C-alpha positions as protocol buffer text, in pm:
chain_id: "A"
residue {
  index: 1
  type: UNK
  ca { x: 11914 y: -2126 z: -3767 }
}
residue {
  index: 2
  type: UNK
  ca { x: 11572 y: -2270 z: -3836 }
}
residue {
  index: 3
  type: UNK
  ca { x: 11507 y: -2591 z: -3670 }
}
residue {
  index: 4
  type: UNK
  ca { x: 11447 y: -2933 z: -3799 }
}
residue {
  index: 5
  type: UNK
  ca { x: 11152 y: -3159 z: -3711 }
}
residue {
  index: 6
  type: UNK
  ca { x: 11135 y: -3539 z: -3688 }
}
residue {
  index: 7
  type: UNK
  ca { x: 10777 y: -3718 z: -3707 }
}
residue {
  index: 8
  type: UNK
  ca { x: 10775 y: -4063 z: -3588 }
}
residue {
  index: 9
  type: UNK
  ca { x: 10513 y: -4309 z: -3785 }
}
residue {
  index: 10
  type: UNK
  ca { x: 10581 y: -4629 z: -3635 }
}
residue {
  index: 11
  type: UNK
  ca { x: 10330 y: -4880 z: -3804 }
}
residue {
  index: 12
  type: UNK
  ca { x: 10438 y: -5111 z: -4045 }
}
residue {
  index: 13
  type: UNK
  ca { x: 10242 y: -5403 z: -4228 }
}
residue {
  index: 14
  type: UNK
  ca { x: 10537 y: -5648 z: -4140 }
}
residue {
  index: 15
  type: UNK
  ca { x: 10879 y: -5590 z: -3934 }
}
residue {
  index: 16
  type: UNK
  ca { x: 11166 y: -5678 z: -4177 }
}
residue {
  index: 17
  type: UNK
  ca { x: 11429 y: -5915 z: -4030 }
}
residue {
  index: 18
  type: UNK
  ca { x: 11693 y: -5661 z: -4038 }
}
residue {
  index: 19
  type: UNK
  ca { x: 11490 y: -5387 z: -3874 }
}
residue {
  index: 20
  type: UNK
  ca { x: 11596 y: -5260 z: -3520 }
}
residue {
  index: 21
  type: UNK
  ca { x: 11383 y: -4958 z: -3519 }
}
residue {
  index: 22
  type: UNK
  ca { x: 11057 y: -4882 z: -3301 }
}
residue {
  index: 23
  type: UNK
  ca { x: 10762 y: -4992 z: -3536 }
}
residue {
  index: 24
  type: UNK
  ca { x: 10443 y: -5151 z: -3484 }
}
residue {
  index: 25
  type: UNK
  ca { x: 10262 y: -5413 z: -3661 }
}
residue {
  index: 26
  type: UNK
  ca { x: 9899 y: -5282 z: -3582 }
}
residue {
  index: 27
  type: UNK
  ca { x: 9544 y: -5300 z: -3705 }
}
residue {
  index: 28
  type: UNK
  ca { x: 9422 y: -5024 z: -3966 }
}
residue {
  index: 29
  type: UNK
  ca { x: 9200 y: -4869 z: -3659 }
}
residue {
  index: 30
  type: UNK
  ca { x: 9513 y: -4789 z: -3465 }
}
residue {
  index: 31
  type: UNK
  ca { x: 9626 y: -4512 z: -3702 }
}
residue {
  index: 32
  type: UNK
  ca { x: 9421 y: -4255 z: -3616 }
}
residue {
  index: 33
  type: UNK
  ca { x: 9401 y: -4250 z: -3270 }
}
residue {
  index: 34
  type: UNK
  ca { x: 9803 y: -4259 z: -3290 }
}
residue {
  index: 35
  type: UNK
  ca { x: 9809 y: -3932 z: -3519 }
}
residue {
  index: 36
  type: UNK
  ca { x: 9546 y: -3761 z: -3281 }
}
residue {
  index: 37
  type: UNK
  ca { x: 9742 y: -3817 z: -2962 }
}
residue {
  index: 38
  type: UNK
  ca { x: 10069 y: -3724 z: -3169 }
}
residue {
  index: 39
  type: UNK
  ca { x: 9871 y: -3367 z: -3287 }
}
residue {
  index: 40
  type: UNK
  ca { x: 9773 y: -3351 z: -2908 }
}
residue {
  index: 41
  type: UNK
  ca { x: 10144 y: -3398 z: -2785 }
}
residue {
  index: 42
  type: UNK
  ca { x: 10291 y: -3125 z: -3076 }
}
residue {
  index: 43
  type: UNK
  ca { x: 9991 y: -2880 z: -2895 }
}
residue {
  index: 44
  type: UNK
  ca { x: 10101 y: -2942 z: -2537 }
}
residue {
  index: 45
  type: UNK
  ca { x: 10503 y: -2919 z: -2653 }
}
residue {
  index: 46
  type: UNK
  ca { x: 10360 y: -2530 z: -2753 }
}
residue {
  index: 47
  type: UNK
  ca { x: 10563 y: -2557 z: -3052 }
}
residue {
  index: 48
  type: UNK
  ca { x: 10601 y: -2214 z: -3216 }
}
residue {
  index: 49
  type: UNK
  ca { x: 10939 y: -2215 z: -3433 }
}
residue {
  index: 50
  type: UNK
  ca { x: 10913 y: -2221 z: -3805 }
}
residue {
  index: 51
  type: UNK
  ca { x: 11078 y: -2572 z: -3944 }
}
residue {
  index: 52
  type: UNK
  ca { x: 11298 y: -2563 z: -4196 }
}
residue {
  index: 53
  type: UNK
  ca { x: 11274 y: -2922 z: -4272 }
}
residue {
  index: 54
  type: UNK
  ca { x: 11022 y: -3201 z: -4178 }
}
residue {
  index: 55
  type: UNK
  ca { x: 11097 y: -3591 z: -4197 }
}
residue {
  index: 56
  type: UNK
  ca { x: 10824 y: -3817 z: -4159 }
}
residue {
  index: 57
  type: UNK
  ca { x: 10965 y: -4155 z: -4088 }
}
residue {
  index: 58
  type: UNK
  ca { x: 10928 y: -4485 z: -3940 }
}
residue {
  index: 59
  type: UNK
  ca { x: 10807 y: -4740 z: -3958 }
}
residue {
  index: 60
  type: UNK
  ca { x: 10616 y: -4660 z: -4236 }
}
residue {
  index: 61
  type: UNK
  ca { x: 10416 y: -4354 z: -4305 }
}
residue {
  index: 62
  type: UNK
  ca { x: 10302 y: -4417 z: -4626 }
}
residue {
  index: 63
  type: UNK
  ca { x: 10065 y: -4683 z: -4524 }
}
residue {
  index: 64
  type: UNK
  ca { x: 9863 y: -4384 z: -4387 }
}
residue {
  index: 65
  type: UNK
  ca { x: 9590 y: -4242 z: -4556 }
}
residue {
  index: 66
  type: UNK
  ca { x: 9678 y: -3921 z: -4690 }
}
residue {
  index: 67
  type: UNK
  ca { x: 9460 y: -3688 z: -4460 }
}
residue {
  index: 68
  type: UNK
  ca { x: 9616 y: -3829 z: -4182 }
}
residue {
  index: 69
  type: UNK
  ca { x: 9925 y: -3744 z: -4306 }
}
residue {
  index: 70
  type: UNK
  ca { x: 9758 y: -3403 z: -4358 }
}
residue {
  index: 71
  type: UNK
  ca { x: 9649 y: -3372 z: -4027 }
}
residue {
  index: 72
  type: UNK
  ca { x: 9994 y: -3388 z: -3903 }
}
residue {
  index: 73
  type: UNK
  ca { x: 10141 y: -3173 z: -4141 }
}
residue {
  index: 74
  type: UNK
  ca { x: 9841 y: -2898 z: -4042 }
}
residue {
  index: 75
  type: UNK
  ca { x: 10033 y: -2896 z: -3683 }
}
residue {
  index: 76
  type: UNK
  ca { x: 10291 y: -2676 z: -3821 }
}
residue {
  index: 77
  type: UNK
  ca { x: 10358 y: -2334 z: -3984 }
}
residue {
  index: 78
  type: UNK
  ca { x: 10380 y: -2389 z: -4374 }
}
residue {
  index: 79
  type: UNK
  ca { x: 10754 y: -2280 z: -4395 }
}
residue {
  index: 80
  type: UNK
  ca { x: 10954 y: -2582 z: -4382 }
}
residue {
  index: 81
  type: UNK
  ca { x: 11157 y: -2576 z: -4721 }
}
residue {
  index: 82
  type: UNK
  ca { x: 11139 y: -2946 z: -4770 }
}
residue {
  index: 83
  type: UNK
  ca { x: 10918 y: -3193 z: -4575 }
}
residue {
  index: 84
  type: UNK
  ca { x: 11031 y: -3568 z: -4641 }
}
residue {
  index: 85
  type: UNK
  ca { x: 10827 y: -3869 z: -4617 }
}
residue {
  index: 86
  type: UNK
  ca { x: 10925 y: -4232 z: -4609 }
}
residue {
  index: 87
  type: UNK
  ca { x: 10713 y: -4476 z: -4865 }
}
residue {
  index: 88
  type: UNK
  ca { x: 10752 y: -4816 z: -4907 }
}
residue {
  index: 89
  type: UNK
  ca { x: 10667 y: -4926 z: -5247 }
}
residue {
  index: 90
  type: UNK
  ca { x: 10367 y: -5099 z: -5267 }
}
residue {
  index: 91
  type: UNK
  ca { x: 10166 y: -4864 z: -5071 }
}
residue {
  index: 92
  type: UNK
  ca { x: 10114 y: -4570 z: -5280 }
}
residue {
  index: 93
  type: UNK
  ca { x: 9824 y: -4492 z: -5510 }
}
residue {
  index: 94
  type: UNK
  ca { x: 9718 y: -4159 z: -5688 }
}
residue {
  index: 95
  type: UNK
  ca { x: 9479 y: -4041 z: -5388 }
}
residue {
  index: 96
  type: UNK
  ca { x: 9785 y: -4033 z: -5118 }
}
residue {
  index: 97
  type: UNK
  ca { x: 10010 y: -3859 z: -5381 }
}
residue {
  index: 98
  type: UNK
  ca { x: 9739 y: -3586 z: -5417 }
}
residue {
  index: 99
  type: UNK
  ca { x: 9704 y: -3529 z: -5071 }
}
residue {
  index: 100
  type: UNK
  ca { x: 10056 y: -3524 z: -4984 }
}
residue {
  index: 101
  type: UNK
  ca { x: 10085 y: -3281 z: -5247 }
}
residue {
  index: 102
  type: UNK
  ca { x: 9847 y: -3050 z: -5100 }
}
residue {
  index: 103
  type: UNK
  ca { x: 10024 y: -3077 z: -4773 }
}
residue {
  index: 104
  type: UNK
  ca { x: 10341 y: -2943 z: -4877 }
}
residue {
  index: 105
  type: UNK
  ca { x: 10554 y: -3274 z: -4919 }
}
residue {
  index: 106
  type: UNK
  ca { x: 10794 y: -3250 z: -5151 }
}
residue {
  index: 107
  type: UNK
  ca { x: 11036 y: -3527 z: -5121 }
}
residue {
  index: 108
  type: UNK
  ca { x: 10971 y: -3889 z: -5107 }
}
residue {
  index: 109
  type: UNK
  ca { x: 11197 y: -4156 z: -4983 }
}
residue {
  index: 110
  type: UNK
  ca { x: 11133 y: -4449 z: -5160 }
}
residue {
  index: 111
  type: UNK
  ca { x: 11242 y: -4806 z: -4980 }
}
residue {
  index: 112
  type: UNK
  ca { x: 11328 y: -4987 z: -5251 }
}
residue {
  index: 113
  type: UNK
  ca { x: 11630 y: -5207 z: -5071 }
}
residue {
  index: 114
  type: UNK
  ca { x: 11687 y: -5463 z: -5373 }
}
residue {
  index: 115
  type: UNK
  ca { x: 11533 y: -5516 z: -5737 }
}
residue {
  index: 116
  type: UNK
  ca { x: 11613 y: -5889 z: -5667 }
}
residue {
  index: 117
  type: UNK
  ca { x: 11268 y: -6049 z: -5502 }
}
residue {
  index: 118
  type: UNK
  ca { x: 11485 y: -6308 z: -5330 }
}
residue {
  index: 119
  type: UNK
  ca { x: 11675 y: -6081 z: -5154 }
}
residue {
  index: 120
  type: UNK
  ca { x: 11346 y: -5904 z: -5085 }
}
residue {
  index: 121
  type: UNK
  ca { x: 11164 y: -6227 z: -4923 }
}
residue {
  index: 122
  type: UNK
  ca { x: 11501 y: -6284 z: -4719 }
}
residue {
  index: 123
  type: UNK
  ca { x: 11506 y: -5953 z: -4564 }
}
residue {
  index: 124
  type: UNK
  ca { x: 11146 y: -5988 z: -4470 }
}
residue {
  index: 125
  type: UNK
  ca { x: 11025 y: -5704 z: -4683 }
}
residue {
  index: 126
  type: UNK
  ca { x: 10665 y: -5776 z: -4844 }
}
residue {
  index: 127
  type: UNK
  ca { x: 10658 y: -5565 z: -5173 }
}
residue {
  index: 128
  type: UNK
  ca { x: 10800 y: -5720 z: -5471 }
}
residue {
  index: 129
  type: UNK
  ca { x: 11105 y: -5550 z: -5728 }
}
residue {
  index: 130
  type: UNK
  ca { x: 10852 y: -5427 z: -5980 }
}
residue {
  index: 131
  type: UNK
  ca { x: 10647 y: -5224 z: -5769 }
}
residue {
  index: 132
  type: UNK
  ca { x: 10920 y: -4993 z: -5704 }
}
residue {
  index: 133
  type: UNK
  ca { x: 10935 y: -4879 z: -6110 }
}
residue {
  index: 134
  type: UNK
  ca { x: 10564 y: -4869 z: -6055 }
}
residue {
  index: 135
  type: UNK
  ca { x: 10606 y: -4651 z: -5801 }
}
residue {
  index: 136
  type: UNK
  ca { x: 10860 y: -4442 z: -5930 }
}
residue {
  index: 137
  type: UNK
  ca { x: 10634 y: -4353 z: -6213 }
}
residue {
  index: 138
  type: UNK
  ca { x: 10329 y: -4337 z: -6009 }
}
residue {
  index: 139
  type: UNK
  ca { x: 10563 y: -4050 z: -5796 }
}
residue {
  index: 140
  type: UNK
  ca { x: 10662 y: -3875 z: -6141 }
}
residue {
  index: 141
  type: UNK
  ca { x: 10351 y: -3849 z: -6266 }
}
residue {
  index: 142
  type: UNK
  ca { x: 10175 y: -3726 z: -5945 }
}
residue {
  index: 143
  type: UNK
  ca { x: 10480 y: -3430 z: -5990 }
}
residue {
  index: 144
  type: UNK
  ca { x: 10732 y: -3511 z: -5719 }
}
residue {
  index: 145
  type: UNK
  ca { x: 11107 y: -3468 z: -5855 }
}
residue {
  index: 146
  type: UNK
  ca { x: 11284 y: -3515 z: -5521 }
}
residue {
  index: 147
  type: UNK
  ca { x: 11285 y: -3849 z: -5465 }
}
residue {
  index: 148
  type: UNK
  ca { x: 11538 y: -4062 z: -5285 }
}
residue {
  index: 149
  type: UNK
  ca { x: 11570 y: -4459 z: -5331 }
}
residue {
  index: 150
  type: UNK
  ca { x: 11726 y: -4658 z: -5054 }
}
residue {
  index: 151
  type: UNK
  ca { x: 11945 y: -4995 z: -5142 }
}
residue {
  index: 152
  type: UNK
  ca { x: 12069 y: -5212 z: -4871 }
}
residue {
  index: 153
  type: UNK
  ca { x: 12406 y: -5410 z: -4929 }
}
residue {
  index: 154
  type: UNK
  ca { x: 12533 y: -5727 z: -4739 }
}
residue {
  index: 155
  type: UNK
  ca { x: 12161 y: -5927 z: -4762 }
}
residue {
  index: 156
  type: UNK
  ca { x: 12228 y: -6297 z: -4760 }
}
residue {
  index: 157
  type: UNK
  ca { x: 12355 y: -6470 z: -5040 }
}
residue {
  index: 158
  type: UNK
  ca { x: 12422 y: -6108 z: -5216 }
}
residue {
  index: 159
  type: UNK
  ca { x: 12674 y: -6194 z: -5452 }
}
residue {
  index: 160
  type: UNK
  ca { x: 12876 y: -5881 z: -5621 }
}
residue {
  index: 161
  type: UNK
  ca { x: 12713 y: -5963 z: -5960 }
}
residue {
  index: 162
  type: UNK
  ca { x: 12413 y: -5914 z: -5827 }
}
residue {
  index: 163
  type: UNK
  ca { x: 12474 y: -5617 z: -5659 }
}
residue {
  index: 164
  type: UNK
  ca { x: 12616 y: -5498 z: -5970 }
}
residue {
  index: 165
  type: UNK
  ca { x: 12280 y: -5595 z: -6134 }
}
residue {
  index: 166
  type: UNK
  ca { x: 12064 y: -5410 z: -5847 }
}
residue {
  index: 167
  type: UNK
  ca { x: 12305 y: -5066 z: -5969 }
}
residue {
  index: 168
  type: UNK
  ca { x: 12225 y: -5123 z: -6267 }
}
residue {
  index: 169
  type: UNK
  ca { x: 11824 y: -5078 z: -6212 }
}
residue {
  index: 170
  type: UNK
  ca { x: 11890 y: -4776 z: -6025 }
}
residue {
  index: 171
  type: UNK
  ca { x: 12077 y: -4624 z: -6305 }
}
residue {
  index: 172
  type: UNK
  ca { x: 11743 y: -4699 z: -6550 }
}
residue {
  index: 173
  type: UNK
  ca { x: 11517 y: -4463 z: -6333 }
}
residue {
  index: 174
  type: UNK
  ca { x: 11714 y: -4174 z: -6494 }
}
residue {
  index: 175
  type: UNK
  ca { x: 11849 y: -3924 z: -6247 }
}
residue {
  index: 176
  type: UNK
  ca { x: 11788 y: -3665 z: -6440 }
}
residue {
  index: 177
  type: UNK
  ca { x: 11380 y: -3745 z: -6488 }
}
residue {
  index: 178
  type: UNK
  ca { x: 11324 y: -3756 z: -6080 }
}
residue {
  index: 179
  type: UNK
  ca { x: 11577 y: -3954 z: -5826 }
}
residue {
  index: 180
  type: UNK
  ca { x: 11791 y: -3680 z: -5646 }
}
residue {
  index: 181
  type: UNK
  ca { x: 11979 y: -3919 z: -5376 }
}
residue {
  index: 182
  type: UNK
  ca { x: 12025 y: -4243 z: -5323 }
}
residue {
  index: 183
  type: UNK
  ca { x: 12110 y: -4404 z: -4969 }
}
residue {
  index: 184
  type: UNK
  ca { x: 12313 y: -4726 z: -4945 }
}
residue {
  index: 185
  type: UNK
  ca { x: 12284 y: -4940 z: -4652 }
}
residue {
  index: 186
  type: UNK
  ca { x: 12559 y: -5109 z: -4515 }
}
residue {
  index: 187
  type: UNK
  ca { x: 12401 y: -5448 z: -4375 }
}
residue {
  index: 188
  type: UNK
  ca { x: 12641 y: -5586 z: -4083 }
}
residue {
  index: 189
  type: UNK
  ca { x: 12598 y: -5836 z: -3811 }
}
residue {
  index: 190
  type: UNK
  ca { x: 12594 y: -5689 z: -3487 }
}
residue {
  index: 191
  type: UNK
  ca { x: 12854 y: -5933 z: -3367 }
}
residue {
  index: 192
  type: UNK
  ca { x: 13072 y: -5779 z: -3628 }
}
residue {
  index: 193
  type: UNK
  ca { x: 13029 y: -5463 z: -3492 }
}
residue {
  index: 194
  type: UNK
  ca { x: 13051 y: -5547 z: -3151 }
}
residue {
  index: 195
  type: UNK
  ca { x: 13374 y: -5764 z: -3236 }
}
residue {
  index: 196
  type: UNK
  ca { x: 13244 y: -6084 z: -3158 }
}
residue {
  index: 197
  type: UNK
  ca { x: 13227 y: -6254 z: -3496 }
}
residue {
  index: 198
  type: UNK
  ca { x: 13337 y: -6565 z: -3583 }
}
residue {
  index: 199
  type: UNK
  ca { x: 13724 y: -6619 z: -3681 }
}
residue {
  index: 200
  type: UNK
  ca { x: 13797 y: -6565 z: -4055 }
}
residue {
  index: 201
  type: UNK
  ca { x: 13414 y: -6393 z: -4161 }
}
residue {
  index: 202
  type: UNK
  ca { x: 13409 y: -6020 z: -4205 }
}
residue {
  index: 203
  type: UNK
  ca { x: 13131 y: -5882 z: -4384 }
}
residue {
  index: 204
  type: UNK
  ca { x: 13299 y: -5556 z: -4413 }
}
residue {
  index: 205
  type: UNK
  ca { x: 13546 y: -5676 z: -4672 }
}
residue {
  index: 206
  type: UNK
  ca { x: 13246 y: -5779 z: -4891 }
}
residue {
  index: 207
  type: UNK
  ca { x: 13095 y: -5437 z: -4787 }
}
residue {
  index: 208
  type: UNK
  ca { x: 13386 y: -5259 z: -4923 }
}
residue {
  index: 209
  type: UNK
  ca { x: 13355 y: -5459 z: -5257 }
}
residue {
  index: 210
  type: UNK
  ca { x: 12968 y: -5311 z: -5299 }
}
residue {
  index: 211
  type: UNK
  ca { x: 13111 y: -5019 z: -5208 }
}
residue {
  index: 212
  type: UNK
  ca { x: 13343 y: -4947 z: -5466 }
}
residue {
  index: 213
  type: UNK
  ca { x: 13117 y: -5116 z: -5737 }
}
residue {
  index: 214
  type: UNK
  ca { x: 12862 y: -4895 z: -5627 }
}
residue {
  index: 215
  type: UNK
  ca { x: 13165 y: -4573 z: -5735 }
}
residue {
  index: 216
  type: UNK
  ca { x: 13208 y: -4744 z: -6064 }
}
residue {
  index: 217
  type: UNK
  ca { x: 12819 y: -4774 z: -6138 }
}
residue {
  index: 218
  type: UNK
  ca { x: 12624 y: -4577 z: -6029 }
}
residue {
  index: 219
  type: UNK
  ca { x: 12624 y: -4250 z: -6291 }
}
residue {
  index: 220
  type: UNK
  ca { x: 12685 y: -3873 z: -6246 }
}
residue {
  index: 221
  type: UNK
  ca { x: 12321 y: -3778 z: -6229 }
}
residue {
  index: 222
  type: UNK
  ca { x: 12286 y: -3937 z: -5871 }
}
residue {
  index: 223
  type: UNK
  ca { x: 12421 y: -3834 z: -5562 }
}
residue {
  index: 224
  type: UNK
  ca { x: 12489 y: -4120 z: -5306 }
}
residue {
  index: 225
  type: UNK
  ca { x: 12558 y: -4168 z: -4948 }
}
residue {
  index: 226
  type: UNK
  ca { x: 12613 y: -4440 z: -4712 }
}
residue {
  index: 227
  type: UNK
  ca { x: 12505 y: -4573 z: -4382 }
}
residue {
  index: 228
  type: UNK
  ca { x: 12477 y: -4839 z: -4147 }
}
residue {
  index: 229
  type: UNK
  ca { x: 12252 y: -5105 z: -3983 }
}
residue {
  index: 230
  type: UNK
  ca { x: 12316 y: -5400 z: -3781 }
}
residue {
  index: 231
  type: UNK
  ca { x: 12094 y: -5740 z: -3728 }
}
residue {
  index: 232
  type: UNK
  ca { x: 12094 y: -6001 z: -3543 }
}
residue {
  index: 233
  type: UNK
  ca { x: 12024 y: -6255 z: -3765 }
}
residue {
  index: 234
  type: UNK
  ca { x: 11888 y: -6299 z: -4130 }
}
residue {
  index: 235
  type: UNK
  ca { x: 11710 y: -6592 z: -4293 }
}
residue {
  index: 236
  type: UNK
  ca { x: 11910 y: -6749 z: -4600 }
}
residue {
  index: 237
  type: UNK
  ca { x: 11776 y: -6653 z: -4926 }
}
residue {
  index: 238
  type: UNK
  ca { x: 11850 y: -6813 z: -5259 }
}
residue {
  index: 239
  type: UNK
  ca { x: 12126 y: -6674 z: -5500 }
}
residue {
  index: 240
  type: UNK
  ca { x: 11922 y: -6717 z: -5811 }
}
residue {
  index: 241
  type: UNK
  ca { x: 11956 y: -6360 z: -5986 }
}
residue {
  index: 242
  type: UNK
  ca { x: 11624 y: -6281 z: -6131 }
}
residue {
  index: 243
  type: UNK
  ca { x: 11575 y: -5896 z: -6152 }
}
residue {
  index: 244
  type: UNK
  ca { x: 11238 y: -5703 z: -6264 }
}
residue {
  index: 245
  type: UNK
  ca { x: 11432 y: -5495 z: -6468 }
}
residue {
  index: 246
  type: UNK
  ca { x: 11606 y: -5743 z: -6639 }
}
């Protein structure tokens, strides 16, 4: 069996409030030295295997210039059947996408998280909901057909009707033309996962309802999976419903 390779690009423009990953909010001039040292580490490892898959995660790999992603991927044999890259809405442009395609990237995971701008602000995201649609179309026009969309269930004040509206927005992306997988994140307070939540509170009950709504709402053209995130504290958001796709 051929191995899979994960490459961590830690840089972000801003740390999201729910994020517990290893990330760095750093100046753009630090990106190239990191890539140079990353490539040197790969060389020192004497890696010789031909990977089946390569995944560039973060952080936000899409904030790097295309030529830096290309330099990293040139460190490996051009044998991977799938090369995935995590991208944040609002960080894409035609030149980056052209460079990714030339480098062998054939799957992009787009971190939408919500189609509701108040949700995004409450989570510390810096993009707007409309950016998801424009970047999805940009990816399609660049020739990407394997596109993953991330959504988060359980953000502050995220009522059932808002979650259903998010799912309806996903359906408008027309899976037969591009989206192949939806990753749905359960967002739990760390205290609840540790068994220390306040009596009477259960984020799990809300998440269970959202999972049912997803199963009922997402069309057959989508494949979706669930995973779990934990947070210490999130800022409360507005409860007004205002979606980019309405």
